[in-house]
Tab-separated table of C-alpha atoms in Angstrom:
chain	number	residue	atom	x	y	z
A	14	UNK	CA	57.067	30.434	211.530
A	15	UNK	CA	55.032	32.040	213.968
A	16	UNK	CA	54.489	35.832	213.811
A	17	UNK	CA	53.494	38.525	216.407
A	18	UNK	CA	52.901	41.758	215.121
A	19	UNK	CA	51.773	45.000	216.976
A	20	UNK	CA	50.149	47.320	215.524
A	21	UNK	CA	47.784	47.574	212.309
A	22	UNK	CA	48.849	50.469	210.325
A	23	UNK	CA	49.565	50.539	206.548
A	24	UNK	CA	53.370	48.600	207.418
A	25	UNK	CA	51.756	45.908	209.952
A	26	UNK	CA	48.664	45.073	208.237
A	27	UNK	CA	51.191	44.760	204.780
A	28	UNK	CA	53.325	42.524	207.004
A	29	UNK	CA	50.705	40.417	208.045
A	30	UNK	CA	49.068	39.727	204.893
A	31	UNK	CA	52.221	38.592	203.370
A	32	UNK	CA	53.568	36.444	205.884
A	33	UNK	CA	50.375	35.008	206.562
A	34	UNK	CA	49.655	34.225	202.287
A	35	UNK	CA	53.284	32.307	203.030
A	36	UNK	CA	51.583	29.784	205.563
A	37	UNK	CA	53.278	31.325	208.621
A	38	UNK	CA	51.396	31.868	211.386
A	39	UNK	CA	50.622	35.647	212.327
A	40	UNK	CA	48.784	37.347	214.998
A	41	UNK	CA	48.363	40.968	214.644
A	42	UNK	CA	47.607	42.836	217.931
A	43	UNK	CA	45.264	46.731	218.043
A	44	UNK	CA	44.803	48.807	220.644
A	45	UNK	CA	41.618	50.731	218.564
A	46	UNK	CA	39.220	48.129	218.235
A	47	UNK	CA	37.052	49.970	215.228
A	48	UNK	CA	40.880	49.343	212.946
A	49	UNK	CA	40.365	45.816	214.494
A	50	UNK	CA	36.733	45.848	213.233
A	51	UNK	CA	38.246	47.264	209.732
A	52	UNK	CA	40.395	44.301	209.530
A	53	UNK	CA	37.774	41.244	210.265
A	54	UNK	CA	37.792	39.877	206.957
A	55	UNK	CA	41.790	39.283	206.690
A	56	UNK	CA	42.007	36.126	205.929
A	57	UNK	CA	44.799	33.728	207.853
A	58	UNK	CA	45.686	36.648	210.649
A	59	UNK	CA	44.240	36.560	214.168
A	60	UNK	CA	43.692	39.778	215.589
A	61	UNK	CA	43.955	40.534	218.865
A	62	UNK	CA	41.713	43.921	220.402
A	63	UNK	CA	44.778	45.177	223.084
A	64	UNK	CA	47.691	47.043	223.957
A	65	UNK	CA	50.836	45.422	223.078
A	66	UNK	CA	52.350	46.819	226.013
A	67	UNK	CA	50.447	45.296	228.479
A	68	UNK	CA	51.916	41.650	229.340
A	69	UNK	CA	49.070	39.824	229.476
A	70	UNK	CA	48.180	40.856	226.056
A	71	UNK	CA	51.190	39.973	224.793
A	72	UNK	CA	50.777	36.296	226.591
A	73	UNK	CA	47.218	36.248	225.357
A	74	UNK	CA	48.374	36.599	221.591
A	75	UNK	CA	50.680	34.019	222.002
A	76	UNK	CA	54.364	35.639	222.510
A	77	UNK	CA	55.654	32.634	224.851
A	78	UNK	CA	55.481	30.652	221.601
A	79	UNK	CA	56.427	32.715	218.785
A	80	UNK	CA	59.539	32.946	216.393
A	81	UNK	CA	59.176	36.784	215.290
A	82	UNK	CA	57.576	39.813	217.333
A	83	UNK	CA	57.291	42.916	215.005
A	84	UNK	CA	56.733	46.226	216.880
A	85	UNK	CA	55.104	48.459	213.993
A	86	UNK	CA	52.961	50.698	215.725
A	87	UNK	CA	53.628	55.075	215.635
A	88	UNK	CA	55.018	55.234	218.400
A	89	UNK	CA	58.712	55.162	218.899
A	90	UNK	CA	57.945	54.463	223.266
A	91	UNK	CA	55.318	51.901	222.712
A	92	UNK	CA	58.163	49.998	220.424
A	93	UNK	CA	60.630	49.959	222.598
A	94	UNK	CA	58.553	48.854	225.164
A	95	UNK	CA	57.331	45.991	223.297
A	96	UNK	CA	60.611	44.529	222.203
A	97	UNK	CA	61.610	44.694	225.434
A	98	UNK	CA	59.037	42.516	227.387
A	99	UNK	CA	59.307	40.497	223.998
A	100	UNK	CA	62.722	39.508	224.410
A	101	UNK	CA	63.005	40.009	228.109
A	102	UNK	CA	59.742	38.497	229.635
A	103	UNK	CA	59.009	36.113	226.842
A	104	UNK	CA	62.338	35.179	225.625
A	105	UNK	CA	61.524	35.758	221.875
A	106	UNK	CA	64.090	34.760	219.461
A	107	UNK	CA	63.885	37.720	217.518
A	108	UNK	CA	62.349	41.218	217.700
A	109	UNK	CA	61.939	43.652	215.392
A	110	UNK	CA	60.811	47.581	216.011
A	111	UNK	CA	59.982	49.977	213.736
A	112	UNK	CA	61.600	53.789	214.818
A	113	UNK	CA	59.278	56.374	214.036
A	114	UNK	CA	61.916	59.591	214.658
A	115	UNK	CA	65.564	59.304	213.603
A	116	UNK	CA	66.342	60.659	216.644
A	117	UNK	CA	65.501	57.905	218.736
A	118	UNK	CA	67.253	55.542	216.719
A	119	UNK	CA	70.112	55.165	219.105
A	120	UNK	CA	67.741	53.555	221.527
A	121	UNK	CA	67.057	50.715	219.384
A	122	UNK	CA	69.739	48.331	220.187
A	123	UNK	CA	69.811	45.034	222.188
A	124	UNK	CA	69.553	46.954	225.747
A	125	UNK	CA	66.044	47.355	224.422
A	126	UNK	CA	65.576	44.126	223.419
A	127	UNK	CA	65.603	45.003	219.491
A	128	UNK	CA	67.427	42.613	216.966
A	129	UNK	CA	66.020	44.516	213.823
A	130	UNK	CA	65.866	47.977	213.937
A	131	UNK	CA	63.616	49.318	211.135
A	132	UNK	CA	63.896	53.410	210.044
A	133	UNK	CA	60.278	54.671	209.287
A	134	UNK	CA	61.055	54.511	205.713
A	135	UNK	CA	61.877	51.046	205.408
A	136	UNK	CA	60.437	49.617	202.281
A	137	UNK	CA	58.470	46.205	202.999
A	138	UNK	CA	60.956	44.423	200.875
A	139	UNK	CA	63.614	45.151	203.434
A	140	UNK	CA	61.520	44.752	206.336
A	141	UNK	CA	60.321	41.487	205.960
A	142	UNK	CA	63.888	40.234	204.563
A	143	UNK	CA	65.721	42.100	207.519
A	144	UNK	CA	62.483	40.951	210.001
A	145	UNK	CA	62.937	37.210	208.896
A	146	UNK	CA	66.444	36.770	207.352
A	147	UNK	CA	65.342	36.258	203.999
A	148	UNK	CA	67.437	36.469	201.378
A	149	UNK	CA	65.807	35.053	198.293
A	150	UNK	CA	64.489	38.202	196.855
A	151	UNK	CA	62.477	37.947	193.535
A	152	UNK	CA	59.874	40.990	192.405
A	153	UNK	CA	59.609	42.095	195.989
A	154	UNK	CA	59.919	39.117	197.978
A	155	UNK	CA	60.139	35.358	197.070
A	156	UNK	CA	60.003	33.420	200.570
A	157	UNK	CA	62.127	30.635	199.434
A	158	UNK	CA	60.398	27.834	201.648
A	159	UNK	CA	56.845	28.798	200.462
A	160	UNK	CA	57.836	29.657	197.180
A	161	UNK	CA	55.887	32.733	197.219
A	162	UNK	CA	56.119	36.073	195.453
A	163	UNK	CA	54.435	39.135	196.567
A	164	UNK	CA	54.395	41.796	193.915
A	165	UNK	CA	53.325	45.670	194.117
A	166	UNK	CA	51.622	47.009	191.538
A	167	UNK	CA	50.039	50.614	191.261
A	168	UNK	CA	46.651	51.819	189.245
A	169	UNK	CA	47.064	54.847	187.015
A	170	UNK	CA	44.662	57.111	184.621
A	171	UNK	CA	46.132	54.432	181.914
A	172	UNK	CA	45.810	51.384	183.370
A	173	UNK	CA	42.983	49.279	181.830
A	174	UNK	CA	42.101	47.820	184.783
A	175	UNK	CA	41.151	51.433	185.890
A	176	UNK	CA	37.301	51.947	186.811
A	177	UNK	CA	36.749	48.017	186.909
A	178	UNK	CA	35.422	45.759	189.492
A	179	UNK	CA	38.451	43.608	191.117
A	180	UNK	CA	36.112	40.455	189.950
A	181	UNK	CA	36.104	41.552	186.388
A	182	UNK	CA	39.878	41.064	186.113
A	183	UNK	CA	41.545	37.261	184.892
A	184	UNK	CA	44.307	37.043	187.649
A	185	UNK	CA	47.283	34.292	186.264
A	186	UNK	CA	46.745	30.672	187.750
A	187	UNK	CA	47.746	30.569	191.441
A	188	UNK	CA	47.676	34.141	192.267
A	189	UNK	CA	45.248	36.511	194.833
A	190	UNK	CA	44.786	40.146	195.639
A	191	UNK	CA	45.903	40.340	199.245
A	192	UNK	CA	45.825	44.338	199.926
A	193	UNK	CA	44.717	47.476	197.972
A	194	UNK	CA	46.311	50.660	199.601
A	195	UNK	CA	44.069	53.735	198.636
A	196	UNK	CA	44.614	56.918	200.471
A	197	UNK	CA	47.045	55.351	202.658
A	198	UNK	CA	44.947	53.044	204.487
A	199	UNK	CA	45.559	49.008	203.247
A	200	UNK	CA	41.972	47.149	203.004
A	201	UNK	CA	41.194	43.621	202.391
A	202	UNK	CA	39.655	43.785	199.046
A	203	UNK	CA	36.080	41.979	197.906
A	204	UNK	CA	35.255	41.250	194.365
A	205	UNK	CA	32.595	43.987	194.262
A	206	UNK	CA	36.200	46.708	194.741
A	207	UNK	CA	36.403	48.855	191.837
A	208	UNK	CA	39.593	49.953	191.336
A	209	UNK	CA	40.557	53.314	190.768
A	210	UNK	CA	43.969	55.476	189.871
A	211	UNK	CA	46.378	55.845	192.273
A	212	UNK	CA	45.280	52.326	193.853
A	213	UNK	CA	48.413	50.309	195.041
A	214	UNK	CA	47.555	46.532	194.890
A	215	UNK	CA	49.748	43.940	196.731
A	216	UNK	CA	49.590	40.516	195.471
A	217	UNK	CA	50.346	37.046	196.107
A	218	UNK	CA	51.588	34.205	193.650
A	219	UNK	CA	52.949	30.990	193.744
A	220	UNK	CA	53.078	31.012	189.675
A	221	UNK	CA	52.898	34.363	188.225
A	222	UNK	CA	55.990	36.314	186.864
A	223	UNK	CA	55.644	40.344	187.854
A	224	UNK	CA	55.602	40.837	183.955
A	225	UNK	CA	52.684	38.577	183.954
A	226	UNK	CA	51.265	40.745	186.545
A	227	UNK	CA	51.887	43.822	184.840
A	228	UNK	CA	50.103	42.938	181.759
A	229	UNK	CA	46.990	42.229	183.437
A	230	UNK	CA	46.504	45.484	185.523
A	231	UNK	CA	48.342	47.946	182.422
């Protein structure tokens, strides 16, 4: 499948890192090219230094070819905007927007060009299942085709992986660290990343049970 997505906050940049780690295709557009700069080392995404609202970006990331265009950026205008040339200009199959205020919600409908409607506080599991029309759901999300899991899990003052280097930790057979949230903000972690409490790690496994997980990190 190929994936648009604008916007590289904490719920794009999560997007893109799963869908890509499932062999689909994903370009994530930026308007703020030092987030772009942030995000170099993602591996599998292409980034794209724009606004999603302009056309030609839009053209330029590839949106007269794509399956899925995911507006996720903070602001509710910008959205609405983008699923519209999405599904209007480019003729996308199907467009997903994130709402930012409830009270724009009524907005988000096909006039707008907007398939998937997606409340701020719309856990990734249900984005991505609502985004795609997956329905296989296993820890947080097993993409059936792929045969992927992605699993969350979250450091704490207990956790003996607390205070060590992400290289110093024996991941199971067939499994990666894709994202570690801290303070928000998603990164692309390196082996030298020493993980600390309140860390939120999101990985990827083609093998690993979440209990597996679990007793690795606890």
């Amino acid at each position: 499948m190929k994936v648009l997505i604008a916007g590289a906050g904490r719920l794009g940049t999560q997007f893109a890192q799963v869908l890509s780690a499932a062999r689909n295709d994903v370009t994530l557009i930026e308007h703020d090219e030092s987030r772009c700069a942030e995000l170099a080392a993602m591996p599998s995404v292409h980034l794209v230094a724009g606004d999603a609202c302009e056309p030609a970006v839009l053209e330029c990331a590839g949106a007269m070819t794509c399956d899925l265009v995911v507006a996720a950026t903070g602001k509710d205008e910008d959205n609405l905007v983008i699923g519209l040339l999405a599904k209007r200009q480019f003729g996308v199959g199907r467009v997903a927007a994130r709402i930012n205020e409830a009270e724009n919600a009524w907005l988000f409908g096909p006039q707008w060009g907007v398939d998937v409607p997606v409340p701020a506080t719309t856990p990734l599991i249900s984005l991505i299942e609502e985004a795609t029309g997956a329905t296989d759901t296993v820890a947080l999300l097993r993409l059936s085709k792929a045969g992927v899991e992605v699993i969350e899990t979250a450091i704490t003052e207990d956790s003996r992986a607390a205070g060590h280097l992400l290289g110093e930790i024996t991941l199971p057979p067939g499994t990666v660290v894709a994202t570690v949230v801290r303070d928000g903000r998603p990164t692309v972690p390196s082996p030298d990343e020493r993980l600390l409490p309140g860390d939120e790690l999101l990985l990827v496994s083609h093998e690993a049970t979440e209990q597996e997980i679990h007793g690795v990190f606890h």
